[in-house]
Coordinates of C-alpha atoms and ligand atoms in Angstrom, one line a residue:
X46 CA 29.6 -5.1 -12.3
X47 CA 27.4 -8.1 -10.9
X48 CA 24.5 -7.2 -11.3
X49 CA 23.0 -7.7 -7.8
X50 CA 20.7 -5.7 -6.4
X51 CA 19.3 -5.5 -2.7
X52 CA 15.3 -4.8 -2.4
X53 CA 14.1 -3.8 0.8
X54 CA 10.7 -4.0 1.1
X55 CA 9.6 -3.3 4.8
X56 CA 5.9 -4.2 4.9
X57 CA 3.0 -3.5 7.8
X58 CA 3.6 -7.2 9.2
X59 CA 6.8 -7.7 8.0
X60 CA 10.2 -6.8 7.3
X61 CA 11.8 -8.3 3.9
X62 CA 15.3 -8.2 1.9
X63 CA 15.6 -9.9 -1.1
X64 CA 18.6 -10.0 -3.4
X65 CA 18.3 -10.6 -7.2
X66 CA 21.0 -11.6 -9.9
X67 CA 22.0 -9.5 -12.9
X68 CA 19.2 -11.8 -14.7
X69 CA 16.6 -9.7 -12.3
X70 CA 16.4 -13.6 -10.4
X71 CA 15.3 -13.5 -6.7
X72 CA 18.2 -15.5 -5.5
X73 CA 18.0 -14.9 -1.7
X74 CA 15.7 -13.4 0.9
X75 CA 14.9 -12.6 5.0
X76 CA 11.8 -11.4 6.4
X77 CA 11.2 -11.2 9.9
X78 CA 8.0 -10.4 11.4
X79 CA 7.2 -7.7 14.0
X80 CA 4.8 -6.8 16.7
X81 CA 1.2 -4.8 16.4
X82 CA 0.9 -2.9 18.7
X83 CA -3.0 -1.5 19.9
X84 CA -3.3 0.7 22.0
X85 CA -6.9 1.4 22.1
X86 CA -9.9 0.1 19.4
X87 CA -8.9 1.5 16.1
X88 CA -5.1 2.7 16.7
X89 CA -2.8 0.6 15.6
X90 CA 0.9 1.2 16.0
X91 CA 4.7 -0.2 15.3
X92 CA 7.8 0.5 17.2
X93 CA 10.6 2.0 15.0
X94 CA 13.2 0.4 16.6
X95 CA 12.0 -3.0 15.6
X96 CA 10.9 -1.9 12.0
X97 CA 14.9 -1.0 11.9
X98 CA 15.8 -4.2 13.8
X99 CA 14.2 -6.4 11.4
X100 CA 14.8 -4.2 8.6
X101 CA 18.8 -4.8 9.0
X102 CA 18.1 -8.7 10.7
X103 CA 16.4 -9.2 7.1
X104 CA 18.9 -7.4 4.4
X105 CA 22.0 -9.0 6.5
X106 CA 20.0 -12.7 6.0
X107 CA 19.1 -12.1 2.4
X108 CA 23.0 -11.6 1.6
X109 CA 24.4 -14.0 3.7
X110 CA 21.6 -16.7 2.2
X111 CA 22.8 -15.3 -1.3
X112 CA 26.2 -16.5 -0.4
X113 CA 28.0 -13.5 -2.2
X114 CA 29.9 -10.4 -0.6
X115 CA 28.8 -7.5 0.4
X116 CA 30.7 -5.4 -1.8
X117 CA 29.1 -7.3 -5.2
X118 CA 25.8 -5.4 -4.9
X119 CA 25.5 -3.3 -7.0
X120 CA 22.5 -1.1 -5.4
X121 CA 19.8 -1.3 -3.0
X122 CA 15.9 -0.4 -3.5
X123 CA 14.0 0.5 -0.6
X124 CA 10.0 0.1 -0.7
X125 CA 7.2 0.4 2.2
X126 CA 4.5 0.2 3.6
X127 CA 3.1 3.6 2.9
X128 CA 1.6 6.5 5.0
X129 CA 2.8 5.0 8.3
X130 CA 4.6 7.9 10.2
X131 CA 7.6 8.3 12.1
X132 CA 9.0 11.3 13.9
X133 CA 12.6 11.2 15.4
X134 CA 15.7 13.9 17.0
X135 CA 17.7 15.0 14.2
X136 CA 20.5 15.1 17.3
X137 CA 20.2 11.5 18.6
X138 CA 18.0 9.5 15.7
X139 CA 15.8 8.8 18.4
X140 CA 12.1 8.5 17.7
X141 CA 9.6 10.5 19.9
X142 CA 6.6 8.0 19.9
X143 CA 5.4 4.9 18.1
X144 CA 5.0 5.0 14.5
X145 CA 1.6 5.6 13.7
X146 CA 0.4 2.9 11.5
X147 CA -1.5 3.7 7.9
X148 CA -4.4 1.7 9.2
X149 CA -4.5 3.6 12.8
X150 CA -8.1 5.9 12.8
X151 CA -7.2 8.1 15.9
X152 CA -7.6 11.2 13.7
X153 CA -10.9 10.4 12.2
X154 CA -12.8 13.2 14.4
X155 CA -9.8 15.6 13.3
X156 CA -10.5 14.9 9.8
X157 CA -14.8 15.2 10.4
X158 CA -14.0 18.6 11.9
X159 CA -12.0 19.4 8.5
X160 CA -14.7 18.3 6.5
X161 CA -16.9 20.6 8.3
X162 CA -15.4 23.3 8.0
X163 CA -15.6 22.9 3.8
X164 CA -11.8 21.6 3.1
X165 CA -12.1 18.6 1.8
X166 CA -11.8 19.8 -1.8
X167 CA -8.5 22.0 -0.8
X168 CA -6.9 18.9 -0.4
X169 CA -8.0 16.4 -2.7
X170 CA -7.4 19.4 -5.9
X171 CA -3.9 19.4 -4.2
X172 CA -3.1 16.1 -3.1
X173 CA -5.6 13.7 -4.9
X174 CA -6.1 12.4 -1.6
X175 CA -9.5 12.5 1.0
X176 CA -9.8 13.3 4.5
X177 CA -9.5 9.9 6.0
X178 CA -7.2 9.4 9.0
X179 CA -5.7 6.7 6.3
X180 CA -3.2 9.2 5.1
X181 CA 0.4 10.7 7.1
X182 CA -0.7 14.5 7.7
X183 CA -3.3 14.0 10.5
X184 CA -1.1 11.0 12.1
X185 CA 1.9 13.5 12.0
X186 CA -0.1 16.7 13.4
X187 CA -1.6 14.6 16.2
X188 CA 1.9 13.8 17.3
X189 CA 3.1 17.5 17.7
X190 CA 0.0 17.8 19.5
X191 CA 0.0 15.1 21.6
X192 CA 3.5 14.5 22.4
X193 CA 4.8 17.4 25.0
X194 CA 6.7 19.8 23.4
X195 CA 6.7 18.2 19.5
X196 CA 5.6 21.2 17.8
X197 CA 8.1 23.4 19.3
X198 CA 10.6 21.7 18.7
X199 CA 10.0 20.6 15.3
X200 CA 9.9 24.6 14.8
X201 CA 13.2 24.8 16.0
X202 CA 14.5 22.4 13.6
X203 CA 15.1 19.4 16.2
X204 CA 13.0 17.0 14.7
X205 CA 12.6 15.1 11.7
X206 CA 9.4 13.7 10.0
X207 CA 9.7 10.6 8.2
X208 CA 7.5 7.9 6.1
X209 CA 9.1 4.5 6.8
X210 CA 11.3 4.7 3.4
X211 CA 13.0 7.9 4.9
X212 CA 13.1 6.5 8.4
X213 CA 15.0 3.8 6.7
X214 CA 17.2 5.8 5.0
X215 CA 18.2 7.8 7.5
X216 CA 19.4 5.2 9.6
X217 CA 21.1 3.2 6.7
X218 CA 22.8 6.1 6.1
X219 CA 23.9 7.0 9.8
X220 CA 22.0 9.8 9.3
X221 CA 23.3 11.4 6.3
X222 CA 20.5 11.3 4.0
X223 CA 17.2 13.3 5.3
X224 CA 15.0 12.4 1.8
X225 CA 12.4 10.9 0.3
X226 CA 10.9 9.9 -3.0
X227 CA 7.6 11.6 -5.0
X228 CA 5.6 8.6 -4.4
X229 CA 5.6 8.5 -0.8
X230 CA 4.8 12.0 -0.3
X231 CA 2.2 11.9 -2.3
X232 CA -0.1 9.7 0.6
X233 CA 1.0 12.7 3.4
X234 CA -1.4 14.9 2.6
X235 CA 0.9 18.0 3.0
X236 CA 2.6 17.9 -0.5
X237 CA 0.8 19.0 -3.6
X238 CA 1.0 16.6 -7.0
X239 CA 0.4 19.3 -9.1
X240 CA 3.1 21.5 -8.2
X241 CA 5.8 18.6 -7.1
X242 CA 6.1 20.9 -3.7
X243 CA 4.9 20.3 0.3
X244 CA 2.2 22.9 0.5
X245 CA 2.6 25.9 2.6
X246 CA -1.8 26.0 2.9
X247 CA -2.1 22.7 3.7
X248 CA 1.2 22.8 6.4
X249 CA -0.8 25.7 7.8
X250 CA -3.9 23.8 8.4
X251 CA -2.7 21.2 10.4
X252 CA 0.1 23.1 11.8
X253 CA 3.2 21.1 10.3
X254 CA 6.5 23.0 10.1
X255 CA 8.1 22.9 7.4
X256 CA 11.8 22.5 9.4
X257 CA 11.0 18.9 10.0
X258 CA 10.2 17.7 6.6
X259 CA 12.6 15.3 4.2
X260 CA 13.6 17.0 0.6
X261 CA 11.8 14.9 -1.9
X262 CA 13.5 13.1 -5.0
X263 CA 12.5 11.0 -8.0
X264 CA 12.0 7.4 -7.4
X265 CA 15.6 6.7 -9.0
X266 CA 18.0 8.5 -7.7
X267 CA 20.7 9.3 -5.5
X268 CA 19.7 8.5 -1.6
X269 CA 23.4 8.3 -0.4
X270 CA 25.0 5.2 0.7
X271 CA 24.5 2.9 3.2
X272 CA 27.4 2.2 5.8
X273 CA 29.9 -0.4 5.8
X274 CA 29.6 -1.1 9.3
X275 CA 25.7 -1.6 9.0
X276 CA 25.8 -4.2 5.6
X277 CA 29.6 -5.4 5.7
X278 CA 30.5 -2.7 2.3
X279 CA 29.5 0.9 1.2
X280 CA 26.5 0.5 -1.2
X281 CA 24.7 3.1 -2.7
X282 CA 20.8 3.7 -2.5
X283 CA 19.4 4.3 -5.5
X284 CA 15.9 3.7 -5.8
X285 CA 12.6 4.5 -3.0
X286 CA 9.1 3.9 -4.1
X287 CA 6.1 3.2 -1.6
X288 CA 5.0 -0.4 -1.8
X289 CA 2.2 -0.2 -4.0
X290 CA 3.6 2.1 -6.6
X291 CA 6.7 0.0 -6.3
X292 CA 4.1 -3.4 -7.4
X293 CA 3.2 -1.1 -10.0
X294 CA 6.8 -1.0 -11.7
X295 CA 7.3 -4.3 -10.9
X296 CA 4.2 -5.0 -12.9
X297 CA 5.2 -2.9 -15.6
X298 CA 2.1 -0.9 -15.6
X299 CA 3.9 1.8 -17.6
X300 CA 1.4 2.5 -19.7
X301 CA -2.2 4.2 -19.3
X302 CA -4.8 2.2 -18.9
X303 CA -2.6 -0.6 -17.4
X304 CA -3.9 -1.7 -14.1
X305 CA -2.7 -4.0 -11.0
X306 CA -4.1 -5.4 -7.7
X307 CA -2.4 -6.4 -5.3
X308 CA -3.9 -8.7 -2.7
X309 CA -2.4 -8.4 0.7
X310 CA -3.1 -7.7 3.7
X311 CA -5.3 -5.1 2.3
X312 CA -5.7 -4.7 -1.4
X313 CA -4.4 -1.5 -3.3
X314 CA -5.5 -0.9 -7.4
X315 CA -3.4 1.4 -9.3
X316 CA -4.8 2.2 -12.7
X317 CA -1.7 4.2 -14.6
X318 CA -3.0 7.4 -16.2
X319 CA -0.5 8.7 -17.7
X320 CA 1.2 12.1 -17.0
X321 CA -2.2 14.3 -17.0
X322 CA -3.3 14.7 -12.9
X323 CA -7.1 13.6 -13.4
X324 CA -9.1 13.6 -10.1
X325 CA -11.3 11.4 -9.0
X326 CA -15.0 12.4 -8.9
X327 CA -15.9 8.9 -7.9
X328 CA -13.8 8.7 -4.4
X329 CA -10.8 7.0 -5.9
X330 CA -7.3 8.7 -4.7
X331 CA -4.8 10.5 -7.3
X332 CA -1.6 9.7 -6.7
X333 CA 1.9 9.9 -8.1
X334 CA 2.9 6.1 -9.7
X335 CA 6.3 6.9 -10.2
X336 CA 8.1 10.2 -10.7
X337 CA 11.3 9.2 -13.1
X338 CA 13.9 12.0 -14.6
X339 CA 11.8 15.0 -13.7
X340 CA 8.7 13.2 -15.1
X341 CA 5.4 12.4 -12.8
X342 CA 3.2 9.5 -13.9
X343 CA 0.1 9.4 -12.3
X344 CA -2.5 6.8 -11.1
X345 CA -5.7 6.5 -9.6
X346 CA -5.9 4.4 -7.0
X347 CA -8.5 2.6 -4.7
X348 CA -7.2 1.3 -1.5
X349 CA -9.5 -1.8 0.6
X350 CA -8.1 -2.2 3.8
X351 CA -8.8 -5.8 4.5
X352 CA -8.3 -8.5 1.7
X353 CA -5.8 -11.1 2.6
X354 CA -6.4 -9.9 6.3
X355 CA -9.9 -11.4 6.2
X356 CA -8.4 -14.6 5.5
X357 CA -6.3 -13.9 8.7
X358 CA -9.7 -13.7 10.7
X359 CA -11.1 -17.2 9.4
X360 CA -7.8 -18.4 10.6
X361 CA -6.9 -16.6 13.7
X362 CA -10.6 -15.0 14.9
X363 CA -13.3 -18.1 13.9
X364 CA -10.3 -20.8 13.4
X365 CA -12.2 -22.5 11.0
X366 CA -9.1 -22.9 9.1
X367 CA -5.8 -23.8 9.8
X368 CA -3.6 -22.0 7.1
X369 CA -4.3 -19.5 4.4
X370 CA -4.3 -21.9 2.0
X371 CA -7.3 -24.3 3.2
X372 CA -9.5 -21.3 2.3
X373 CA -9.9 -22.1 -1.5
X374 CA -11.1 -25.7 -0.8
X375 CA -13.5 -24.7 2.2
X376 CA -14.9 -22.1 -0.2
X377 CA -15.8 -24.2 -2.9
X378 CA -17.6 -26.8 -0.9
X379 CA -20.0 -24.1 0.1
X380 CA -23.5 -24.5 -0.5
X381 CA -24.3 -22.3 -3.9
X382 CA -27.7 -21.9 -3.1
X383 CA -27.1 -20.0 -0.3
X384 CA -26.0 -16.5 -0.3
X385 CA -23.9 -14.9 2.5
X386 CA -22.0 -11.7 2.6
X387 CA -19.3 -10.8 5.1
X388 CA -18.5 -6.8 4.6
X389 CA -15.2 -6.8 6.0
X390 CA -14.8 -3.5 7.1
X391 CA -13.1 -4.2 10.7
X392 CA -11.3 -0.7 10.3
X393 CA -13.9 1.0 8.7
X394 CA -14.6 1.0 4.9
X395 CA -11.7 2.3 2.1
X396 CA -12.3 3.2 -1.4
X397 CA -14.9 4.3 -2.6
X398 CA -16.7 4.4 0.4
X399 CA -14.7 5.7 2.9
X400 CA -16.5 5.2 6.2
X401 CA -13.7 5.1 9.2
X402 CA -16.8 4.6 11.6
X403 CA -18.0 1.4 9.7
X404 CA -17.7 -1.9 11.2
X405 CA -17.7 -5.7 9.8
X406 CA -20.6 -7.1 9.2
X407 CA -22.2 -10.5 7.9
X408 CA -25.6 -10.8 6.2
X409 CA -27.7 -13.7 5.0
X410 CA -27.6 -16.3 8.1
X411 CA -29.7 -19.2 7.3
X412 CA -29.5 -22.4 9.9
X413 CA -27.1 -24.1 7.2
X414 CA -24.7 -21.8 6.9
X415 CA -21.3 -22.7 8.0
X416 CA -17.2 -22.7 7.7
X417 CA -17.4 -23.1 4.3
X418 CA -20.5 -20.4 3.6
X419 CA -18.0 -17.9 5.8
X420 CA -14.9 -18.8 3.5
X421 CA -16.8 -18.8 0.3
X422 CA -18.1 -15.0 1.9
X423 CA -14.7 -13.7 2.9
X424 CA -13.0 -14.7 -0.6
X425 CA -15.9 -13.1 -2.2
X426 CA -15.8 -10.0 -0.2
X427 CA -12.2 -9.2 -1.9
X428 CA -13.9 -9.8 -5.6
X429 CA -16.7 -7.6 -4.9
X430 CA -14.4 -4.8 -3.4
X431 CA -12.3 -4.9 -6.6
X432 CA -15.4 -5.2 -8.9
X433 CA -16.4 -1.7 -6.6
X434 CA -13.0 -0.2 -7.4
X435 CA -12.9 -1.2 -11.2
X436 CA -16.7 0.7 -11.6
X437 CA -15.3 3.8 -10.4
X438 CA -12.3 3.6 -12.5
X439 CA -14.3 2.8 -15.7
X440 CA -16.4 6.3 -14.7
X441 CA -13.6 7.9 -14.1
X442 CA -11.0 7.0 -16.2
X443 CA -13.4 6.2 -19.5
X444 CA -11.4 2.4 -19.2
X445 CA -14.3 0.9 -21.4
X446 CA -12.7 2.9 -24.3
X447 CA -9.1 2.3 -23.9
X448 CA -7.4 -1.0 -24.0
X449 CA -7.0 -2.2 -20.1
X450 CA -4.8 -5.3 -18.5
X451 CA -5.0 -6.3 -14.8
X452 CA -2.2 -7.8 -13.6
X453 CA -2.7 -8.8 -10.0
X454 CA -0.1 -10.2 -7.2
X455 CA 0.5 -10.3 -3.7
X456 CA 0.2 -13.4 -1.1
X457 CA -4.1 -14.1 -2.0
X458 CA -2.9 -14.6 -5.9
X459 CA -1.8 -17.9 -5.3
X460 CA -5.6 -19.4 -4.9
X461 CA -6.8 -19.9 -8.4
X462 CA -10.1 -20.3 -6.9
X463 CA -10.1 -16.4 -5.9
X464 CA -8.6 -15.3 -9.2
X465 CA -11.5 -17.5 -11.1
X466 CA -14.1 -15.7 -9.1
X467 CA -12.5 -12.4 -9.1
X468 CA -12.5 -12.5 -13.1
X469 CA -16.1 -14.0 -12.8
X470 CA -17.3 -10.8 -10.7
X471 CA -15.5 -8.3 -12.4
X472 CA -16.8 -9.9 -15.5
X473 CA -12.7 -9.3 -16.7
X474 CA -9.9 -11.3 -17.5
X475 CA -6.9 -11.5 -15.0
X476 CA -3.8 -11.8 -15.5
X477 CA -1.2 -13.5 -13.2
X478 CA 2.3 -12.9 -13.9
X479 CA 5.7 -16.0 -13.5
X480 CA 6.9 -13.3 -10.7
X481 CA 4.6 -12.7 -7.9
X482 CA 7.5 -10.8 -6.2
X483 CA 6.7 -7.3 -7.5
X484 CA 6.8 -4.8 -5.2
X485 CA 10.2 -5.7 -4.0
X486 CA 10.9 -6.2 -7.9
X487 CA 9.3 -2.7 -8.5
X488 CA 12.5 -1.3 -6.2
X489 CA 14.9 -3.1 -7.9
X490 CA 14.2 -2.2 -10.5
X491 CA 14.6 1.7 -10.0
X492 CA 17.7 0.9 -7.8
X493 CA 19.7 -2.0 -11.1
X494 CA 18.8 0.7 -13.9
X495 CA 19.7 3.7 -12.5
X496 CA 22.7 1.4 -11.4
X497 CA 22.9 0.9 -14.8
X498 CA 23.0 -3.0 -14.9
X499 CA 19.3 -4.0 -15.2
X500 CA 17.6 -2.5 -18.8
X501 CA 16.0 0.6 -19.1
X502 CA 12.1 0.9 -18.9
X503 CA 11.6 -0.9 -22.0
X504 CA 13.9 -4.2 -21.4
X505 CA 12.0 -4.6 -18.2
X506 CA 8.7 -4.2 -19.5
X507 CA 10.0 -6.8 -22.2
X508 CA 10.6 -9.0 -19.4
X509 CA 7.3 -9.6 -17.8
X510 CA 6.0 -12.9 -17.8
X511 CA 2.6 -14.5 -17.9
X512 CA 1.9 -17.3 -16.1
X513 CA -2.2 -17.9 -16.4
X514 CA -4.8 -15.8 -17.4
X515 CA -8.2 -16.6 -15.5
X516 CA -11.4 -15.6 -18.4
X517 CA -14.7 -14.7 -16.9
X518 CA -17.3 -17.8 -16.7
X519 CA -20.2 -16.3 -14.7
X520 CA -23.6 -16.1 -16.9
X521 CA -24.7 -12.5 -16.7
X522 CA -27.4 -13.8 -14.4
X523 CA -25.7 -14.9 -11.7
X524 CA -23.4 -11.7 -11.2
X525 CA -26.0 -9.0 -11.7
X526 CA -27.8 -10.9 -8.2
X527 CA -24.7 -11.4 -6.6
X528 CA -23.6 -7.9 -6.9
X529 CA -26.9 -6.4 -5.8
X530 CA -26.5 -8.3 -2.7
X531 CA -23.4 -7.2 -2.0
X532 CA -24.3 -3.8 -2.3
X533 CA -27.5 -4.1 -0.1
X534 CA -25.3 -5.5 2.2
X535 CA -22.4 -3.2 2.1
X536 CA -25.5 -0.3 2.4
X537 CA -26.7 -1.9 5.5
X538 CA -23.1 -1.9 6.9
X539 CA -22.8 1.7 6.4
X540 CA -22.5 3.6 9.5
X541 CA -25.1 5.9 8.7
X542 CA -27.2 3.9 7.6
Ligands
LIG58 N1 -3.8 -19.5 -0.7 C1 -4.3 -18.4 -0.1 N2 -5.6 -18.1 -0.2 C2 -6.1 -17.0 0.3 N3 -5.4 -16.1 1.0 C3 -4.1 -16.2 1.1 C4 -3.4 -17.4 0.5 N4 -2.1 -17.3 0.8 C5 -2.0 -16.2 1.5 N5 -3.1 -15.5 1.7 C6 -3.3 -14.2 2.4 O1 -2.4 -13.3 1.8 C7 -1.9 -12.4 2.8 C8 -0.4 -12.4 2.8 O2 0.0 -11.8 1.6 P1 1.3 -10.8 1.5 O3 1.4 -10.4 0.1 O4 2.4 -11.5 2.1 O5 0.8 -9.7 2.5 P2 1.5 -8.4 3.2 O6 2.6 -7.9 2.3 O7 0.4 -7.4 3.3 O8 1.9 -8.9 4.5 C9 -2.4 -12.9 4.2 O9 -3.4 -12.0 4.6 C10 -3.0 -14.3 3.8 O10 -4.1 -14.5 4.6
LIG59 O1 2.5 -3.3 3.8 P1 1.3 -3.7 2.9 O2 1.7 -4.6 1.8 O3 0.1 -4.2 3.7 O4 0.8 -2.3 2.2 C1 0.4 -1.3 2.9 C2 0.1 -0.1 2.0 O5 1.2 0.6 1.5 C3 -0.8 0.9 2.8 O6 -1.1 2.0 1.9

């Protein structure tokens, strides 16, 4: 056996494929971008068709890049964006609708009429999760609602429901496989992470039927096998892990109290907890990490929708920069006596203050402030955010007491100027590893040992690599008044308030 192993890791801008040696090398890689589609303010959608488009255009251009045949990979890993929900005919394979996207807020009145009627706890004490429009269930029962004739049908059996791993699947497989893995159904809201089991209650309440949903495995396992006509040879899928949780194996965060960030387009914090479900009572999420042989690791989790993406808006919305990475120098020249706060919140507010209604906001305007005051404010936004999540994981979680790491990665890692202030705010060390590719490691990973030609848990974690550790510098000072005004900021931005 080669060794090789195919990761698919189909993202909310992009589609990717990359294929890694026997020596867990990225050798070769595709990615193809695709279209956002808005309908109205605050939905935003993908067509399937072109998720699987690019999904195949990218996986067909990683192996031909890699120069190898088909038929010497070993496996292939799927990870994805998370949440995002597609519904298709089990008959044709034809999608009914759009997918809805995870950061789509169509169902936020839906999810305020829950709340009032007292069921928020039923579904966090099952699912970890909040009533956000953020998460699948909401997404999927506005489609049988909104879509003629959806509901029936999906009684009758006719129609599948799918997170974009299973969507996938179900096309790599011409159909075969109808499954999905324990870390993906645990952002649905409809499957219960105490009981490893959709819920019945919850299926009730926002009138799901159980006909149309996937059978959920362990992250490694046996998917079925993609077709020879679709990748040039038969090869089987062996591992599935949402993109976050898969970042979180390809961190190695395999033991509690081991932490990662990962700075995209949004930013997502796992903090592994072991395998005791401990709920948040500080508005993180509880989710499943990984699920391996039977076994459910858990995490808490706090998820900021806009990190990398507020970078996007210097660039694309105020074009005060041309690429990404002029931020970090525009940033620095900034004036330090001046203190300006951009609250990034363009679809609302995530963890831990979960405000769909929210909207952007930028505070402390003097007649001097400038491109550089607005970088320095956007960068900063993504420190203060994390320093938010790590407060209520310390509350939570007791971190202070237990030995903690943060490993961060994702496309915002590579400005040292972010990672300095980020371990000056959180007043924390960070730690950047040699492979920034994790998430599509993370997969695999699950896919080469279950394979079994990549090393067991262990070997991996033995493999990990640290390429700079960025130690807090900030006097005490400093932070304490740059944190309170964030927070009045982030108060003011509020939409109550
Ligand atoms: N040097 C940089 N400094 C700051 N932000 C960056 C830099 N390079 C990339 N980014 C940001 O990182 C994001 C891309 O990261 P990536 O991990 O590819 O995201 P995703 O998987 O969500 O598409 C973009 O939003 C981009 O603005
Ligand atoms: O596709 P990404 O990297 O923006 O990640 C999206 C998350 O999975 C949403 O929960």
């Amino acid at each position: 056996m080669s060794g090789y192993i195919l990761a698919i890791d189909q993202g909310t801008t992009s589609s990717r494929a990359i294929v890694f040696d026997g020596k867990m090398r990225s050798v070769a890689s595709g990615q193809k971008e695709f279209r956002q589609i808005f309908p109205q303010s605050g939905w935003v959608e993908h067509d399937p068709e072109e998720i699987w488009q690019t999904t195949l255009w990218a996986a067909r251009t990683a192996i031909d890049n890699a120069k190898i045949a088909p038929s010497d990979i070993s496996a292939i890993g799927i990870t994805n964006q998370r949440e995002t929900v597609v519904v298709w005919d089990r008959a044709t394979g034809k999608p009914i609708h759009n997918a809805i996207v995870w950061q789509d807020r169509r169902t936020a009145r839906m999810c305020e009429a829950l709340k009032e009627k007292d069921l928020e706890k039923t579904f966090s004490e099952k699912t970890g999760l909040l009533l956000d429009p953020y998460f699948s269930g909401t997404k999927l029962s506005w489609l049988l609602s909104n879509v003629q004739g959806a509901r029936e049908r999906a009684e009758r059996g006719e129609l599948c429901f799918g997170t974009i791993d299973t969507f996938l699947l179900w096309r790599l497989t011409g159909g075969k496989s109808f499954l999905t893995d324990a870390t993906n159904v645990s952002r649905t809201l409809i499957y219960n992470i105490r009981t490893n089991d959709w819920d019945n209650e919850l299926l009730d309440l926002l009138d799901i039927p159980r006909a149309m949903l996937p059978e959920v495995r362990d992250c490694a396992a046996d998917f079925g096998m993609a077709q020879k006509e679709l990748l040039g040879a038969e090869i089987p899928i062996l591992g599935i892990a949402g993109d976050q949780q898969a970042a979180t194996i390809g961190q190695a965060c395999f033991k509690p109290g081991m932490l990662k960030s990962t700075y995209g387009t949004g930013c997502f914090a796992l903090l592994n907890i072991g395998g005791e479900m401990v709920l948040s009572k500080n508005r993180l999420l509880t989710t499943i990490a990984y699920r391996l042989d039977g076994q459910t690791t858990y995490a808490l989790e706090g998820s900021i929708f806009i990190a990398g993406a507020a970078v996007q808006w210097l660039r694309d919305g105020l074009k005060i920069i041309k690429s990404a990475g002029e931020t970090a120098a525009l940033a620095a020249s900034a004036d330090p006596s001046q203190q300006v706060y951009l609250v990034p919140a363009f679809t609302g507010l995530g963890a831990p203050w979960w405000d769909p209604d929210a909207r952007g906001s930028i505070h402390g305007l003097t007649r001097n402030s400038g491109p550089a005051e607005f970088a320095r404010a956007a960068l900063e936004s993504v420190c203060y955010q994390t320093r938010d999540l790590a407060d209520a994981m310390h509350k939570d979680w007791k971190v202070a007491e237990r030995e903690t790491v943060l490993r961060v990665d994702g496309g915002m890692v590579a400005s040292d100027w972010t990672m300095q202030a980020l371990a000056d705010i959180l007043d924390a060390p960070v730690d950047r590893p040699q492979i920034l590719e994790t998430t599509a490691l993370g997969a695999a990973w699950l896919a080469g040992s279950r394979a079994g030609v990549w090393p067991d848990m262990k070997g991996f974690a033995e493999s990990w690599a640290l390429e700079r550790t960025f130690k807090p510098e900030m006097d005490d000072k400093t932070r304490e008044a740059k944190l309170k005004g964030w927070h009045e900021a982030v108060k003011r931005t509020l939409s109550g308030s």
